[in-house]
Amino acid sequence: MRLGVLDVGSNSAQLQIVEATAGAPSLPLHALKAATGLGESIDASQCLDAGGIDRVCRAVMQSLQSAHRYEVDQIYVFVTAAIRDAANREEILDKVASECGLRPQFLTGLQEARLTYFAVHRWYGWCAGRLLDLDIGGTTMEITLGRDAAPELAVSLPLGAGRLTRAFFDADPPSHKQVKELRRYVRASLRETADRLLWEGKPQRVVGTSKTFKQLARLTGAPPQRKGPFVRRTLSRKDLHGWVPRLAAMTTERRSKLQGIARSRAHQIVAGAIVAYETLSALDIDEVDVSPWALREGVILQHLSAVSDLRNELPLHALTPKPHLDGASITVLPGVDAPLDSTR
């Protein structure tokens, strides 16, 4: 079965198509990205303006046309925080439904956190032990911690790279004062969550998901995407410490020419790098692995888990009361202890 997942975010709408087979990794068959640029279209009343709504509709329509070309059987379309938290959210979703014939769903921040964690846990496997995932989006940052398939702790904080850029930077490049104020705000926002995580003790593996971590890792020397998903990619706090002031001193145009930094995200990579660095510092983490799987893969994996339910194929029976072995003859093999209720 061919499945499609369309994630409509603040920077772009990203379609991922996979050949979905239960028990096999959902590696992409086709991917498409269409720019949305919603951050610049949110006004003071937190409404998305007409231009932003039109871009969302065009991006969804383009993605659906691509899904038809690739003969997708089922598709899940959802919006993240930029539209979910917009004051005119229902108007936006109604317009998309009217023009595209499909009304997107929206996930809460905690749902996003749990689905992303589910994908990361599946990628690294049970041997990862206790796993901490950090995901910096355009509007929010999700943090999840756990050992099993579902996280023990999941939080969503208003620390998205796009949101903070709009709130704190009005110059290009930002002033030293603006950078300092943003650092202070991020530290204060993280304090309660960081205290809880430090109390839990150090996780066995720390993972970074989202485009912010991928671009920062590439900037600091991680292998490019063309090397495939099975190549290990990492990002260190030490590298971030050196790059944050360098990025902050550059214009957006200059940043867009750096290795790994997309032009569409160059304006917000400073805020993203500050959130990443301050989070690693607050949690005393030296390095993160950058996961190839994140939210979209989590949606696909959850669907596959549901359709591959084996309960009807492998029925279980309740254990009957223990049979009474009165008078029974039990043969005990050499070297094997006799049962406790043996009649011997």
mmCIF file of C-alpha atoms in Angstrom:
data_model
loop_
_atom_site.group_PDB
_atom_site.id
_atom_site.type_symbol
_atom_site.label_atom_id
_atom_site.label_comp_id
_atom_site.label_asym_id
_atom_site.label_seq_id
_atom_site.Cartn_x
_atom_site.Cartn_y
_atom_site.Cartn_z
ATOM 1 C CA MET A 1 0.000 0.000 0.000
ATOM 2 C CA ARG A 2 1.219 3.481 -0.804
ATOM 3 C CA LEU A 3 0.727 5.954 2.010
ATOM 4 C CA GLY A 4 1.204 9.694 1.944
ATOM 5 C CA VAL A 5 1.691 12.099 4.844
ATOM 6 C CA LEU A 6 1.401 15.829 4.237
ATOM 7 C CA ASP A 7 2.710 18.064 7.017
ATOM 8 C CA VAL A 8 1.735 21.721 6.564
ATOM 9 C CA GLY A 9 4.130 23.760 8.680
ATOM 10 C CA SER A 10 5.181 27.356 9.101
ATOM 11 C CA ASN A 11 7.962 27.209 6.494
ATOM 12 C CA SER A 12 6.724 24.592 4.056
ATOM 13 C CA ALA A 13 4.244 21.849 3.294
ATOM 14 C CA GLN A 14 6.130 18.556 3.065
ATOM 15 C CA LEU A 15 4.673 15.482 1.431
ATOM 16 C CA GLN A 16 6.225 12.096 2.065
ATOM 17 C CA ILE A 17 5.119 9.004 0.149
ATOM 18 C CA VAL A 18 6.134 5.530 1.260
ATOM 19 C CA GLU A 19 5.516 1.982 0.135
ATOM 20 C CA ALA A 20 4.067 0.839 3.436
ATOM 21 C CA THR A 21 4.630 -2.740 4.502
ATOM 22 C CA ALA A 22 4.111 -3.899 8.061
ATOM 23 C CA GLY A 23 7.421 -4.932 9.598
ATOM 24 C CA ALA A 24 9.546 -3.056 7.048
ATOM 25 C CA PRO A 25 11.103 0.409 7.410
ATOM 26 C CA SER A 26 8.997 3.148 5.831
ATOM 27 C CA LEU A 27 11.736 4.690 3.732
ATOM 28 C CA PRO A 28 10.467 7.417 1.380
ATOM 29 C CA LEU A 29 9.453 6.638 -2.175
ATOM 30 C CA HIS A 30 8.931 10.290 -3.054
ATOM 31 C CA ALA A 31 9.136 13.602 -1.210
ATOM 32 C CA LEU A 32 7.858 17.024 -2.167
ATOM 33 C CA LYS A 33 8.286 20.372 -0.463
ATOM 34 C CA ALA A 34 6.203 23.475 -1.207
ATOM 35 C CA ALA A 35 6.952 26.797 0.487
ATOM 36 C CA THR A 36 4.324 28.330 2.774
ATOM 37 C CA GLY A 37 6.223 31.112 4.595
ATOM 38 C CA LEU A 38 3.509 31.535 7.201
ATOM 39 C CA GLY A 39 5.648 33.282 9.786
ATOM 40 C CA GLU A 40 5.616 36.522 7.853
ATOM 41 C CA SER A 41 1.840 36.321 7.305
ATOM 42 C CA ILE A 42 0.697 36.219 10.948
ATOM 43 C CA ASP A 43 -0.566 39.610 12.126
ATOM 44 C CA ALA A 44 -0.711 41.112 15.608
ATOM 45 C CA SER A 45 -4.056 39.438 16.308
ATOM 46 C CA GLN A 46 -2.471 36.040 15.523
ATOM 47 C CA CYS A 47 -4.496 35.652 12.335
ATOM 48 C CA LEU A 48 -3.013 34.289 9.135
ATOM 49 C CA ASP A 49 -3.564 36.822 6.357
ATOM 50 C CA ALA A 50 -5.145 36.146 2.951
ATOM 51 C CA GLY A 51 -1.773 35.728 1.236
ATOM 52 C CA GLY A 52 -0.696 33.084 3.740
ATOM 53 C CA ILE A 53 -3.997 31.204 3.356
ATOM 54 C CA ASP A 54 -3.601 31.219 -0.428
ATOM 55 C CA ARG A 55 -0.070 29.786 -0.117
ATOM 56 C CA VAL A 56 -1.368 27.015 2.123
ATOM 57 C CA CYS A 57 -4.080 26.133 -0.402
ATOM 58 C CA ARG A 58 -1.600 26.108 -3.297
ATOM 59 C CA ALA A 59 0.851 23.951 -1.346
ATOM 60 C CA VAL A 60 -1.852 21.427 -0.393
ATOM 61 C CA MET A 61 -3.201 21.289 -3.954
ATOM 62 C CA GLN A 62 0.285 20.785 -5.393
ATOM 63 C CA SER A 63 0.935 17.995 -2.900
ATOM 64 C CA LEU A 64 -2.353 16.250 -3.626
ATOM 65 C CA GLN A 65 -1.653 16.373 -7.356
ATOM 66 C CA SER A 66 1.715 14.742 -6.717
ATOM 67 C CA ALA A 67 0.042 12.094 -4.543
ATOM 68 C CA HIS A 68 -2.321 11.277 -7.437
ATOM 69 C CA ARG A 69 0.609 10.952 -9.851
ATOM 70 C CA TYR A 70 2.274 8.479 -7.519
ATOM 71 C CA GLU A 71 -0.975 6.540 -7.056
ATOM 72 C CA VAL A 72 -1.162 6.985 -3.302
ATOM 73 C CA ASP A 73 -3.857 4.804 -1.733
ATOM 74 C CA GLN A 74 -4.346 6.798 1.474
ATOM 75 C CA ILE A 75 -3.090 10.154 2.668
ATOM 76 C CA TYR A 76 -3.049 11.886 6.035
ATOM 77 C CA VAL A 77 -2.941 15.683 5.918
ATOM 78 C CA PHE A 78 -2.266 17.670 9.066
ATOM 79 C CA VAL A 79 -1.230 21.168 10.105
ATOM 80 C CA THR A 80 1.193 22.024 12.883
ATOM 81 C CA ALA A 81 1.341 24.900 15.354
ATOM 82 C CA ALA A 82 1.450 27.834 12.903
ATOM 83 C CA ILE A 83 -2.099 27.050 11.713
ATOM 84 C CA ARG A 84 -3.291 25.136 14.772
ATOM 85 C CA ASP A 85 -2.687 28.185 17.002
ATOM 86 C CA ALA A 86 -3.890 30.806 14.509
ATOM 87 C CA ALA A 87 -6.905 32.799 15.653
ATOM 88 C CA ASN A 88 -8.602 32.129 12.303
ATOM 89 C CA ARG A 89 -7.747 28.428 12.178
ATOM 90 C CA GLU A 90 -11.242 27.297 11.218
ATOM 91 C CA GLU A 91 -11.373 29.799 8.369
ATOM 92 C CA ILE A 92 -8.063 28.449 7.055
ATOM 93 C CA LEU A 93 -9.160 24.818 7.250
ATOM 94 C CA ASP A 94 -12.522 25.633 5.637
ATOM 95 C CA LYS A 95 -10.760 27.384 2.742
ATOM 96 C CA VAL A 96 -8.432 24.410 2.195
ATOM 97 C CA ALA A 97 -11.391 22.015 2.283
ATOM 98 C CA SER A 98 -13.301 24.151 -0.223
ATOM 99 C CA GLU A 99 -10.441 24.528 -2.699
ATOM 100 C CA CYS A 100 -8.688 21.155 -2.293
ATOM 101 C CA GLY A 101 -11.547 18.820 -1.374
ATOM 102 C CA LEU A 102 -9.857 17.675 1.841
ATOM 103 C CA ARG A 103 -9.928 19.207 5.308
ATOM 104 C CA PRO A 104 -6.594 18.899 7.169
ATOM 105 C CA GLN A 105 -6.461 17.626 10.717
ATOM 106 C CA PHE A 106 -4.404 19.300 13.404
ATOM 107 C CA LEU A 107 -2.269 17.728 16.105
ATOM 108 C CA THR A 108 -1.693 19.148 19.564
ATOM 109 C CA GLY A 109 1.859 19.832 20.670
ATOM 110 C CA LEU A 110 1.794 16.766 22.910
ATOM 111 C CA GLN A 111 0.502 14.567 20.082
ATOM 112 C CA GLU A 112 3.360 15.806 17.908
ATOM 113 C CA ALA A 113 5.826 15.048 20.701
ATOM 114 C CA ARG A 114 4.527 11.500 21.223
ATOM 115 C CA LEU A 115 4.434 10.639 17.519
ATOM 116 C CA THR A 116 7.947 11.980 16.964
ATOM 117 C CA TYR A 117 9.208 10.025 19.957
ATOM 118 C CA PHE A 118 7.479 6.889 18.637
ATOM 119 C CA ALA A 119 9.370 7.194 15.343
ATOM 120 C CA VAL A 120 12.708 7.919 17.030
ATOM 121 C CA HIS A 121 12.282 4.984 19.417
ATOM 122 C CA ARG A 122 11.459 2.690 16.517
ATOM 123 C CA TRP A 123 14.536 3.868 14.585
ATOM 124 C CA TYR A 124 17.032 3.371 17.413
ATOM 125 C CA GLY A 125 15.368 0.309 18.900
ATOM 126 C CA TRP A 126 15.080 -1.090 22.384
ATOM 127 C CA CYS A 127 18.858 -1.108 22.840
ATOM 128 C CA ALA A 128 18.755 2.698 22.994
ATOM 129 C CA GLY A 129 17.666 2.464 26.631
ATOM 130 C CA ARG A 130 16.211 5.620 28.109
ATOM 131 C CA LEU A 131 15.881 8.051 25.211
ATOM 132 C CA LEU A 132 15.506 11.836 25.191
ATOM 133 C CA ASP A 133 14.238 13.525 22.022
ATOM 134 C CA LEU A 134 14.459 17.252 21.276
ATOM 135 C CA ASP A 135 12.472 18.674 18.348
ATOM 136 C CA ILE A 136 12.734 22.377 17.416
ATOM 137 C CA GLY A 137 9.981 23.401 15.020
ATOM 138 C CA GLY A 138 8.961 26.744 13.609
ATOM 139 C CA THR A 139 6.512 27.576 16.397
ATOM 140 C CA THR A 140 7.167 25.154 19.264
ATOM 141 C CA MET A 141 9.808 22.836 20.675
ATOM 142 C CA GLU A 142 8.827 19.361 21.850
ATOM 143 C CA ILE A 143 10.793 17.386 24.447
ATOM 144 C CA THR A 144 10.106 13.724 25.179
ATOM 145 C CA LEU A 145 11.737 11.205 27.475
ATOM 146 C CA GLY A 146 11.139 7.481 27.807
ATOM 147 C CA ARG A 147 12.355 3.928 27.606
ATOM 148 C CA ASP A 148 9.366 2.220 26.018
ATOM 149 C CA ALA A 149 7.370 2.824 22.822
ATOM 150 C CA ALA A 150 5.333 5.556 24.571
ATOM 151 C CA PRO A 151 7.184 8.365 26.380
ATOM 152 C CA GLU A 152 7.131 8.823 30.137
ATOM 153 C CA LEU A 153 7.356 12.604 29.783
ATOM 154 C CA ALA A 154 6.264 14.840 26.889
ATOM 155 C CA VAL A 155 6.191 18.638 26.873
ATOM 156 C CA SER A 156 5.637 21.303 24.223
ATOM 157 C CA LEU A 157 7.238 24.717 24.765
ATOM 158 C CA PRO A 158 6.777 27.990 22.793
ATOM 159 C CA LEU A 159 10.404 27.899 21.622
ATOM 160 C CA GLY A 160 10.055 27.467 17.874
ATOM 161 C CA ALA A 161 12.757 29.090 15.758
ATOM 162 C CA GLY A 162 10.341 31.132 13.626
ATOM 163 C CA ARG A 163 8.273 32.358 16.560
ATOM 164 C CA LEU A 164 11.335 33.538 18.490
ATOM 165 C CA THR A 165 12.823 35.231 15.431
ATOM 166 C CA ARG A 166 9.653 37.286 14.973
ATOM 167 C CA ALA A 167 9.406 38.075 18.687
ATOM 168 C CA PHE A 168 13.027 39.081 19.389
ATOM 169 C CA PHE A 169 14.789 40.105 16.168
ATOM 170 C CA ASP A 170 13.886 43.193 14.168
ATOM 171 C CA ALA A 171 17.297 43.767 12.592
ATOM 172 C CA ASP A 172 19.410 41.780 10.150
ATOM 173 C CA PRO A 173 21.724 40.724 11.658
ATOM 174 C CA PRO A 174 20.196 40.942 15.142
ATOM 175 C CA SER A 175 21.840 43.223 17.685
ATOM 176 C CA HIS A 176 23.931 41.900 20.553
ATOM 177 C CA LYS A 177 21.203 43.059 22.962
ATOM 178 C CA GLN A 178 18.501 41.148 21.080
ATOM 179 C CA VAL A 179 20.572 37.955 21.084
ATOM 180 C CA LYS A 180 21.233 38.342 24.807
ATOM 181 C CA GLU A 181 17.523 38.869 25.553
ATOM 182 C CA LEU A 182 16.604 35.785 23.544
ATOM 183 C CA ARG A 183 19.138 33.666 25.397
ATOM 184 C CA ARG A 184 17.701 34.857 28.711
ATOM 185 C CA TYR A 185 14.145 34.070 27.598
ATOM 186 C CA VAL A 186 15.047 30.558 26.398
ATOM 187 C CA ARG A 187 16.828 29.761 29.685
ATOM 188 C CA ALA A 188 13.831 30.933 31.714
ATOM 189 C CA SER A 189 11.401 28.953 29.537
ATOM 190 C CA LEU A 190 13.459 25.787 29.900
ATOM 191 C CA ARG A 191 14.086 25.997 33.642
ATOM 192 C CA GLU A 192 11.161 23.961 34.972
ATOM 193 C CA THR A 193 11.421 21.250 32.312
ATOM 194 C CA ALA A 194 15.211 21.079 32.682
ATOM 195 C CA ASP A 195 14.914 20.649 36.453
ATOM 196 C CA ARG A 196 12.539 17.728 35.940
ATOM 197 C CA LEU A 197 14.766 16.062 33.349
ATOM 198 C CA LEU A 198 17.908 16.489 35.443
ATOM 199 C CA TRP A 199 16.068 14.912 38.359
ATOM 200 C CA GLU A 200 15.292 11.918 36.118
ATOM 201 C CA GLY A 201 19.012 11.356 35.502
ATOM 202 C CA LYS A 202 21.003 11.214 32.267
ATOM 203 C CA PRO A 203 19.383 9.323 29.384
ATOM 204 C CA GLN A 204 21.342 6.662 27.516
ATOM 205 C CA ARG A 205 20.777 8.404 24.169
ATOM 206 C CA VAL A 206 19.871 11.976 23.253
ATOM 207 C CA VAL A 207 18.369 12.611 19.823
ATOM 208 C CA GLY A 208 17.617 15.778 17.872
ATOM 209 C CA THR A 209 14.843 15.820 15.287
ATOM 210 C CA SER A 210 13.483 18.530 12.960
ATOM 211 C CA LYS A 211 15.059 20.576 10.193
ATOM 212 C CA THR A 212 16.822 22.845 12.674
ATOM 213 C CA PHE A 213 18.955 20.029 14.076
ATOM 214 C CA LYS A 214 19.572 18.556 10.606
ATOM 215 C CA GLN A 215 20.794 21.868 9.200
ATOM 216 C CA LEU A 216 22.962 22.671 12.210
ATOM 217 C CA ALA A 217 24.502 19.199 12.063
ATOM 218 C CA ARG A 218 25.279 19.632 8.363
ATOM 219 C CA LEU A 219 26.716 23.084 9.049
ATOM 220 C CA THR A 220 29.109 21.592 11.601
ATOM 221 C CA GLY A 221 30.305 18.782 9.356
ATOM 222 C CA ALA A 222 27.734 15.965 9.400
ATOM 223 C CA PRO A 223 27.399 13.920 6.168
ATOM 224 C CA PRO A 224 24.971 15.282 3.547
ATOM 225 C CA GLN A 225 21.516 13.784 3.020
ATOM 226 C CA ARG A 226 22.599 12.074 -0.208
ATOM 227 C CA LYS A 227 24.655 9.661 1.924
ATOM 228 C CA GLY A 228 21.369 8.122 3.052
ATOM 229 C CA PRO A 229 19.558 7.671 6.365
ATOM 230 C CA PHE A 230 21.829 4.990 7.823
ATOM 231 C CA VAL A 231 24.882 7.237 8.158
ATOM 232 C CA ARG A 232 25.329 8.552 11.696
ATOM 233 C CA ARG A 233 24.946 12.315 12.070
ATOM 234 C CA THR A 234 25.650 14.210 15.276
ATOM 235 C CA LEU A 235 25.660 17.753 16.615
ATOM 236 C CA SER A 236 27.833 18.789 19.563
ATOM 237 C CA ARG A 237 27.346 21.523 22.123
ATOM 238 C CA LYS A 238 30.961 22.573 21.579
ATOM 239 C CA ASP A 239 30.351 23.193 17.863
ATOM 240 C CA LEU A 240 27.158 25.120 18.630
ATOM 241 C CA HIS A 241 29.020 27.287 21.141
ATOM 242 C CA GLY A 242 31.321 28.432 18.364
ATOM 243 C CA TRP A 243 28.687 28.811 15.661
ATOM 244 C CA VAL A 244 25.976 30.748 17.530
ATOM 245 C CA PRO A 245 27.892 34.064 17.656
ATOM 246 C CA ARG A 246 29.130 33.579 14.088
ATOM 247 C CA LEU A 247 25.591 33.031 12.778
ATOM 248 C CA ALA A 248 24.267 35.968 14.800
ATOM 249 C CA ALA A 249 26.859 38.283 13.225
ATOM 250 C CA MET A 250 25.851 37.355 9.656
ATOM 251 C CA THR A 251 23.032 38.695 7.525
ATOM 252 C CA THR A 252 20.313 36.329 6.338
ATOM 253 C CA GLU A 253 21.771 36.430 2.837
ATOM 254 C CA ARG A 254 25.188 35.390 4.104
ATOM 255 C CA ARG A 255 23.748 32.558 6.215
ATOM 256 C CA SER A 256 21.834 31.185 3.232
ATOM 257 C CA LYS A 257 25.153 30.503 1.499
ATOM 258 C CA LEU A 258 26.489 28.337 4.330
ATOM 259 C CA GLN A 259 26.746 24.572 4.006
ATOM 260 C CA GLY A 260 23.435 22.950 4.931
ATOM 261 C CA ILE A 261 21.435 26.138 5.570
ATOM 262 C CA ALA A 262 18.370 26.463 3.339
ATOM 263 C CA ARG A 263 17.534 29.936 2.052
ATOM 264 C CA SER A 264 13.958 29.593 3.329
ATOM 265 C CA ARG A 265 15.214 29.011 6.889
ATOM 266 C CA ALA A 266 18.302 31.205 6.967
ATOM 267 C CA HIS A 267 16.392 34.022 8.697
ATOM 268 C CA GLN A 268 15.507 31.815 11.687
ATOM 269 C CA ILE A 269 18.566 29.597 12.075
ATOM 270 C CA VAL A 270 20.100 31.956 14.678
ATOM 271 C CA ALA A 271 17.126 31.513 17.001
ATOM 272 C CA GLY A 272 17.097 27.774 16.303
ATOM 273 C CA ALA A 273 20.807 27.496 17.130
ATOM 274 C CA ILE A 274 20.327 29.454 20.363
ATOM 275 C CA VAL A 275 17.469 27.169 21.454
ATOM 276 C CA ALA A 276 19.550 24.094 20.614
ATOM 277 C CA TYR A 277 22.621 25.355 22.484
ATOM 278 C CA GLU A 278 20.739 26.579 25.565
ATOM 279 C CA THR A 279 18.784 23.307 25.755
ATOM 280 C CA LEU A 280 21.930 21.171 25.613
ATOM 281 C CA SER A 281 23.575 23.426 28.188
ATOM 282 C CA ALA A 282 20.609 23.352 30.563
ATOM 283 C CA LEU A 283 20.501 19.551 30.385
ATOM 284 C CA ASP A 284 24.301 19.126 30.495
ATOM 285 C CA ILE A 285 24.328 17.262 27.167
ATOM 286 C CA ASP A 286 27.508 17.229 25.073
ATOM 287 C CA GLU A 287 26.180 15.701 21.854
ATOM 288 C CA VAL A 288 22.980 14.611 20.142
ATOM 289 C CA ASP A 289 22.354 12.081 17.403
ATOM 290 C CA VAL A 290 20.304 13.518 14.554
ATOM 291 C CA SER A 291 17.474 11.132 13.702
ATOM 292 C CA PRO A 292 16.363 10.576 10.093
ATOM 293 C CA TRP A 293 12.861 9.790 11.374
ATOM 294 C CA ALA A 294 10.542 12.285 13.026
ATOM 295 C CA LEU A 295 6.881 13.355 13.041
ATOM 296 C CA ARG A 296 5.813 12.251 9.557
ATOM 297 C CA GLU A 297 7.376 8.826 10.075
ATOM 298 C CA GLY A 298 5.605 8.619 13.433
ATOM 299 C CA VAL A 299 2.237 9.115 11.711
ATOM 300 C CA ILE A 300 3.056 6.378 9.192
ATOM 301 C CA LEU A 301 4.320 3.972 11.849
ATOM 302 C CA GLN A 302 1.244 4.485 13.992
ATOM 303 C CA HIS A 303 -0.939 3.619 10.998
ATOM 304 C CA LEU A 304 1.099 0.504 10.240
ATOM 305 C CA SER A 305 0.882 -0.578 13.872
ATOM 306 C CA ALA A 306 -2.903 -0.371 13.683
ATOM 307 C CA VAL A 307 -3.308 -2.281 10.411
ATOM 308 C CA SER A 308 -0.879 -5.029 11.434
ATOM 309 C CA ASP A 309 -2.728 -5.939 14.636
ATOM 310 C CA LEU A 310 -2.376 -9.729 14.968
ATOM 311 C CA ARG A 311 -4.886 -10.292 17.741
ATOM 312 C CA ASN A 312 -7.385 -11.972 15.438
ATOM 313 C CA GLU A 313 -4.728 -14.118 13.731
ATOM 314 C CA LEU A 314 -3.103 -15.249 16.977
ATOM 315 C CA PRO A 315 -5.900 -15.629 19.506
ATOM 316 C CA LEU A 316 -4.855 -15.997 23.129
ATOM 317 C CA HIS A 317 -6.566 -18.240 25.660
ATOM 318 C CA ALA A 318 -7.046 -17.628 29.343
ATOM 319 C CA LEU A 319 -4.963 -19.963 31.487
ATOM 320 C CA THR A 320 -7.194 -22.567 33.137
ATOM 321 C CA PRO A 321 -6.766 -23.456 36.818
ATOM 322 C CA LYS A 322 -3.650 -25.480 37.490
ATOM 323 C CA PRO A 323 -4.396 -29.158 36.831
ATOM 324 C CA HIS A 324 -4.240 -31.404 39.872
ATOM 325 C CA LEU A 325 -1.709 -34.190 39.355
ATOM 326 C CA ASP A 326 -3.134 -36.525 41.991
ATOM 327 C CA GLY A 327 -1.606 -39.923 41.500
ATOM 328 C CA ALA A 328 0.084 -38.948 38.276
ATOM 329 C CA SER A 329 3.420 -40.364 37.356
ATOM 330 C CA ILE A 330 6.036 -37.788 36.434
ATOM 331 C CA THR A 331 9.336 -38.704 34.881
ATOM 332 C CA VAL A 332 12.222 -36.467 35.896
ATOM 333 C CA LEU A 333 15.088 -36.334 33.444
ATOM 334 C CA PRO A 334 18.637 -36.510 34.798
ATOM 335 C CA GLY A 335 19.952 -33.111 35.795
ATOM 336 C CA VAL A 336 16.494 -31.539 35.833
ATOM 337 C CA ASP A 337 14.887 -30.605 39.131
ATOM 338 C CA ALA A 338 11.584 -32.184 39.917
ATOM 339 C CA PRO A 339 8.504 -29.938 40.011
ATOM 340 C CA LEU A 340 7.513 -28.666 43.432
ATOM 341 C CA ASP A 341 4.209 -30.508 43.407
ATOM 342 C CA SER A 342 5.739 -33.763 42.241
ATOM 343 C CA THR A 343 4.204 -36.886 43.635
ATOM 344 C CA ARG A 344 7.619 -38.499 43.867
#
